[in-house]
Amino acid sequence: MKVNDPATSPSSSKRTVLYVALFLLVAVAGLAYVKWMPYYGKSLTAATTHSIGDSILGDPADSGFSWAGTWSYVISYFNAVWKAAILGILLGSLVQVLIPSNWLMRVLGKTSFGSTAIGGLSSLPGMMCTCCAAPVAAGLRKKNVSVGAALAFWLGNPVLNPAVLIFMTFVLSWKFTLLRVGFGLLLVFGVSYLANRFAPNAVPAEVDRVVEKAEEDDGGPFFARWMKSLGTMALYVLPTYFLSVLVIALVRPWLFPLVADVSPNTVLMIVLFAIGGMLFVIPTAAEIPIIQTFMSAGLGAGPAGALLLTLPAISLPSLLLVARSFPRKVLWFTAGSVVLLGIASGLTGLLVL
């Protein structure tokens, strides 16, 4: 006689549906408040004024080091991202306790291009910056989501943000938008898919056994599991986030050479700005006023094209936030790929922007 599996009993199924609905409710409500509604208003501003505000870096001519300038940047940055950062930590912890592991494993646990594509496409509603998306990507990795799918979700949030693409079209031009989309697709889907090859044991040898163990881990009181997940994540994310942003703010004057003192449109400048953009941390859409301000100060289209991709994609703080979730080789490969694609974007920008 066949014994009913408690994990597939009607009560368990109802609880699963309830948990998933609760996660979707929190995600939709949080994103609507933090992202969707504010971005609707900002889209109207961009369409009418061809601007979304001042550059968070300030005047390029006044980029020398000072403690006041460093602290001012830190304050400005966290004022811009704190709501999204809290939402990212909340969703990153909830995805570990509300979404069934077997669901995630079967949809996003493979190293196929399909899983990578689903991870990238599922990032589009999030519209988060790289640091705010990092806790969610870390949460997905803890649920045995494949490297490619989690990486595509993480990169897709800032790089393929639909709202930012709209702002970009109104403020910079449709050429910038096409350049961002073209190289962004290569990064989010191509690099993420290839990153699976740098992950040891990317595909579990016994998927059924892993899924069974994951289902066992899903057991236990919800609140206790959530507090453990939230506490563990917060204890690592918050100090790492603050200290790494402070370090980046300290070295900010040396990441981007003074435009007035160097040739503004050379291959060397493209390389330097690609590396600086990869390391630097910005809020969502801040690359647009930064590029606008730099170009008004004389920066060429080549370095601007490099910043277009590298500024939002990743940063030193975001790399540190996911350092325990991805293999080191994957993170080095991702950082190198962002720089190389940024250089390619800059060289293309010389021709089309």
XYZ file of C-alpha atoms in Angstrom:
353
model
C 0.000 0.000 0.000
C 1.336 3.440 -0.954
C 2.013 5.785 1.947
C 1.158 9.437 1.435
C 4.127 11.763 1.539
C 3.541 14.524 4.106
C 5.359 16.940 1.835
C 2.654 16.439 -0.814
C -0.362 16.318 1.509
C -3.241 18.774 0.931
C -2.328 20.771 4.044
C 1.287 21.037 2.925
C 0.217 22.158 -0.554
C -2.061 24.833 0.898
C 0.752 26.071 3.131
C 3.086 26.236 0.135
C 0.584 28.278 -1.876
C 0.082 30.582 1.102
C 3.848 31.082 1.513
C 4.366 31.853 -2.179
C 1.428 34.278 -2.158
C 2.882 36.003 0.903
C 6.263 36.378 -0.808
C 4.662 37.827 -3.936
C 2.579 40.220 -1.821
C 5.667 41.534 -0.005
C 7.650 41.776 -3.249
C 4.930 43.583 -5.197
C 4.048 45.977 -2.367
C 7.702 46.724 -1.633
C 8.707 47.244 -5.250
C 5.625 49.383 -5.924
C 6.508 51.680 -3.017
C 10.282 51.766 -3.447
C 10.657 51.485 -7.223
C 7.644 51.478 -9.505
C 5.716 54.540 -8.314
C 8.773 56.803 -7.840
C 10.128 55.777 -11.243
C 6.840 56.644 -12.942
C 7.167 60.201 -11.672
C 10.845 60.320 -12.602
C 9.993 59.161 -16.135
C 7.685 62.147 -16.554
C 10.440 64.432 -15.252
C 12.966 62.956 -17.664
C 10.588 63.368 -20.598
C 9.866 67.035 -19.864
C 13.199 68.317 -18.541
C 15.679 65.862 -20.137
C 17.270 65.465 -16.709
C 16.790 63.280 -13.643
C 18.867 65.384 -11.271
C 22.456 66.303 -10.488
C 25.397 63.932 -10.599
C 26.079 62.239 -7.264
C 29.784 62.824 -7.977
C 29.296 66.593 -8.066
C 31.316 68.899 -10.294
C 34.134 67.034 -12.145
C 36.338 70.115 -11.716
C 36.046 69.819 -7.934
C 37.021 66.177 -7.443
C 39.966 66.438 -5.050
C 40.092 64.418 -1.851
C 38.554 65.723 1.338
C 37.027 64.065 4.366
C 33.976 66.290 4.009
C 33.542 65.216 0.399
C 33.958 61.550 1.331
C 31.360 61.675 4.068
C 29.036 63.746 1.876
C 29.111 61.029 -0.768
C 28.412 58.282 1.773
C 25.426 60.200 3.158
C 24.088 61.010 -0.321
C 24.465 57.412 -1.426
C 22.685 55.819 1.536
C 19.944 58.466 1.457
C 19.251 57.307 -2.096
C 19.334 53.545 -1.507
C 18.326 52.782 2.089
C 14.719 51.844 1.277
C 15.753 49.539 -1.563
C 18.548 48.084 0.577
C 16.089 47.156 3.334
C 13.740 45.654 0.754
C 16.612 43.665 -0.756
C 17.583 42.190 2.616
C 13.926 41.435 3.396
C 13.335 39.653 0.071
C 16.682 37.881 0.285
C 15.710 36.384 3.626
C 12.110 35.615 2.656
C 13.062 33.802 -0.545
C 14.912 31.307 1.648
C 11.890 30.448 3.791
C 8.809 31.107 1.635
C 9.689 29.736 -1.812
C 9.899 25.907 -1.916
C 13.402 24.661 -2.642
C 12.187 22.032 -5.088
C 10.473 24.715 -7.180
C 13.602 26.820 -7.402
C 15.845 23.818 -8.019
C 13.771 22.544 -10.928
C 13.347 25.948 -12.591
C 16.581 27.755 -11.738
C 18.838 24.957 -10.543
C 20.160 23.880 -13.926
C 23.202 25.133 -15.821
C 21.235 25.271 -19.065
C 20.699 28.513 -20.923
C 17.000 28.171 -20.101
C 17.593 28.534 -16.367
C 19.936 31.463 -16.987
C 17.338 33.139 -19.203
C 14.594 32.706 -16.603
C 16.884 34.193 -13.946
C 17.651 37.202 -16.124
C 14.048 37.792 -17.176
C 12.792 37.502 -13.589
C 15.086 40.405 -12.651
C 13.301 42.932 -14.861
C 10.518 43.907 -12.408
C 13.067 44.364 -9.597
C 14.849 47.439 -11.001
C 17.343 47.353 -8.104
C 20.902 48.581 -8.056
C 23.645 45.978 -7.864
C 24.057 46.232 -4.070
C 20.338 46.052 -3.282
C 19.901 43.042 -5.585
C 22.885 41.265 -4.012
C 21.025 39.926 -0.903
C 18.328 38.420 -3.114
C 20.937 36.764 -5.336
C 22.649 35.439 -2.199
C 19.325 34.082 -0.959
C 18.754 32.315 -4.270
C 22.194 30.711 -4.093
C 21.424 29.396 -0.605
C 18.430 27.633 -2.162
C 20.754 25.817 -4.621
C 19.884 28.016 -7.598
C 22.579 27.596 -10.250
C 25.401 30.103 -10.602
C 24.187 31.177 -14.046
C 20.580 31.806 -13.011
C 21.490 33.672 -9.801
C 24.142 35.716 -11.605
C 21.714 36.645 -14.402
C 19.192 37.789 -11.806
C 21.833 39.848 -10.000
C 23.232 41.491 -13.147
C 19.868 41.920 -14.837
C 18.434 44.102 -12.074
C 20.742 47.096 -12.667
C 21.812 46.524 -16.290
C 18.446 45.859 -17.948
C 16.341 48.033 -15.626
C 13.398 49.109 -17.854
C 12.920 52.409 -16.020
C 16.582 53.355 -16.408
C 16.398 52.612 -20.135
C 13.452 54.999 -20.393
C 15.297 57.708 -18.435
C 18.363 57.170 -20.618
C 16.415 57.637 -23.837
C 14.968 60.960 -22.697
C 18.120 62.333 -21.029
C 21.041 61.039 -23.108
C 19.659 59.649 -26.401
C 18.267 56.512 -27.971
C 21.795 55.663 -29.153
C 22.965 55.335 -25.552
C 19.962 53.130 -24.823
C 20.657 50.783 -27.726
C 24.310 50.564 -26.722
C 23.324 49.702 -23.147
C 20.776 47.091 -24.245
C 23.147 45.420 -26.709
C 26.060 44.975 -24.337
C 23.706 44.458 -21.393
C 22.159 41.417 -23.052
C 25.611 39.965 -23.658
C 26.525 40.503 -20.011
C 23.327 39.323 -18.353
C 22.660 36.252 -20.477
C 25.978 35.426 -22.143
C 28.444 35.990 -19.298
C 26.065 34.494 -16.726
C 25.631 31.342 -18.792
C 29.394 30.966 -19.300
C 29.992 31.541 -15.578
C 28.510 28.100 -14.892
C 31.726 26.632 -16.252
C 33.712 28.243 -13.435
C 31.537 26.758 -10.702
C 32.643 23.368 -9.344
C 29.823 20.860 -9.048
C 27.448 23.295 -10.712
C 25.002 20.478 -11.426
C 24.400 18.118 -8.502
C 25.168 14.533 -9.424
C 21.985 13.381 -7.689
C 19.390 16.078 -8.246
C 16.598 14.099 -6.606
C 18.673 13.662 -3.443
C 19.460 17.372 -3.308
C 15.812 18.281 -3.811
C 14.784 15.831 -1.077
C 17.301 17.339 1.350
C 16.147 20.841 0.428
C 12.562 19.873 1.185
C 13.644 18.636 4.601
C 15.420 21.943 5.226
C 12.170 23.768 4.384
C 10.546 22.207 7.432
C 10.252 23.788 10.854
C 8.443 26.860 12.194
C 8.338 29.668 9.641
C 9.107 32.509 12.048
C 12.153 30.768 13.554
C 13.576 29.983 10.110
C 12.931 33.530 8.908
C 14.570 35.145 11.948
C 17.621 32.932 11.466
C 17.820 33.786 7.760
C 17.217 37.509 8.313
C 19.656 37.749 11.217
C 22.437 35.886 9.413
C 22.039 38.019 6.315
C 21.815 41.334 8.166
C 24.865 40.632 10.343
C 27.003 40.144 7.241
C 25.383 42.578 4.794
C 25.050 45.731 6.879
C 28.655 46.182 8.149
C 30.155 44.919 4.877
C 27.950 47.280 2.889
C 28.704 50.376 4.953
C 32.461 49.837 5.227
C 32.927 49.006 1.543
C 30.957 52.083 0.435
C 33.108 54.183 2.774
C 36.277 52.762 1.183
C 34.995 53.479 -2.321
C 34.080 57.018 -1.278
C 37.624 57.501 0.049
C 39.258 56.474 -3.243
C 36.616 58.162 -5.408
C 38.881 61.050 -6.550
C 41.399 58.585 -8.031
C 38.940 56.290 -9.820
C 38.021 58.831 -12.482
C 40.814 61.065 -13.853
C 40.115 64.774 -14.148
C 38.559 65.264 -17.563
C 40.162 68.693 -18.010
C 43.688 67.350 -17.460
C 43.683 64.426 -19.899
C 42.726 63.637 -23.460
C 38.991 62.965 -23.180
C 38.543 60.357 -25.901
C 41.422 57.888 -25.993
C 41.628 54.129 -25.576
C 43.537 54.652 -22.317
C 40.695 56.761 -20.942
C 38.190 54.111 -22.002
C 40.145 51.444 -20.127
C 40.565 53.611 -17.016
C 36.900 54.560 -16.892
C 35.838 50.932 -17.506
C 37.883 49.781 -14.495
C 36.789 52.720 -12.328
C 33.144 52.213 -13.285
C 33.311 48.519 -12.409
C 34.644 49.264 -8.912
C 32.548 52.328 -8.121
C 29.154 52.134 -6.411
C 26.120 54.221 -7.390
C 22.368 54.266 -6.727
C 19.949 53.163 -9.430
C 20.095 55.356 -12.574
C 22.899 57.546 -11.176
C 25.051 56.687 -14.201
C 22.826 58.931 -16.335
C 23.529 62.293 -14.597
C 27.158 61.231 -14.052
C 27.659 60.691 -17.792
C 25.682 63.828 -18.619
C 27.823 65.941 -16.285
C 31.123 64.396 -17.412
C 30.302 64.934 -21.084
C 29.331 68.548 -20.464
C 32.786 68.942 -18.879
C 34.485 67.541 -21.972
C 34.469 63.759 -21.566
C 34.421 61.934 -24.893
C 31.848 59.449 -26.107
C 34.269 56.524 -25.680
C 34.760 56.740 -21.898
C 31.073 57.647 -21.562
C 30.170 54.431 -23.376
C 32.362 52.480 -20.968
C 30.683 54.037 -17.914
C 27.289 53.317 -19.450
C 27.735 49.605 -18.740
C 30.305 49.322 -15.969
C 28.881 51.856 -13.501
C 25.570 50.070 -12.865
C 26.577 46.440 -13.479
C 28.634 45.627 -10.378
C 30.802 47.384 -7.816
C 33.365 46.504 -5.185
C 30.729 46.666 -2.410
C 28.305 44.434 -4.319
C 31.065 41.915 -5.077
C 31.825 41.741 -1.362
C 28.144 41.281 -0.542
C 27.929 38.142 -2.700
C 31.465 36.916 -1.962
C 30.204 34.042 0.192
C 27.540 33.009 -2.327
C 29.506 32.574 -5.552
C 32.810 30.777 -6.194
C 35.759 33.152 -6.320
C 36.529 32.215 -9.923
C 33.004 33.223 -10.908
C 33.368 36.659 -9.333
C 36.769 37.246 -10.985
C 35.308 36.124 -14.313
C 32.309 38.423 -13.854
C 34.413 41.449 -12.888
C 36.786 40.874 -15.809
C 33.892 40.419 -18.215
C 32.270 43.669 -17.054
C 35.529 45.553 -17.707
C 36.070 43.934 -21.121
C 32.495 44.530 -22.243
C 32.758 48.067 -20.876
C 35.842 48.647 -23.033
C 34.018 47.185 -26.031
C 31.051 49.455 -25.271
C 33.410 52.437 -25.083
C 35.072 51.611 -28.391
C 31.644 51.216 -29.971
C 30.646 54.532 -28.427
C 33.501 56.194 -30.319
C 31.764 55.219 -33.542
C 28.061 55.661 -32.794
C 27.611 58.211 -29.998
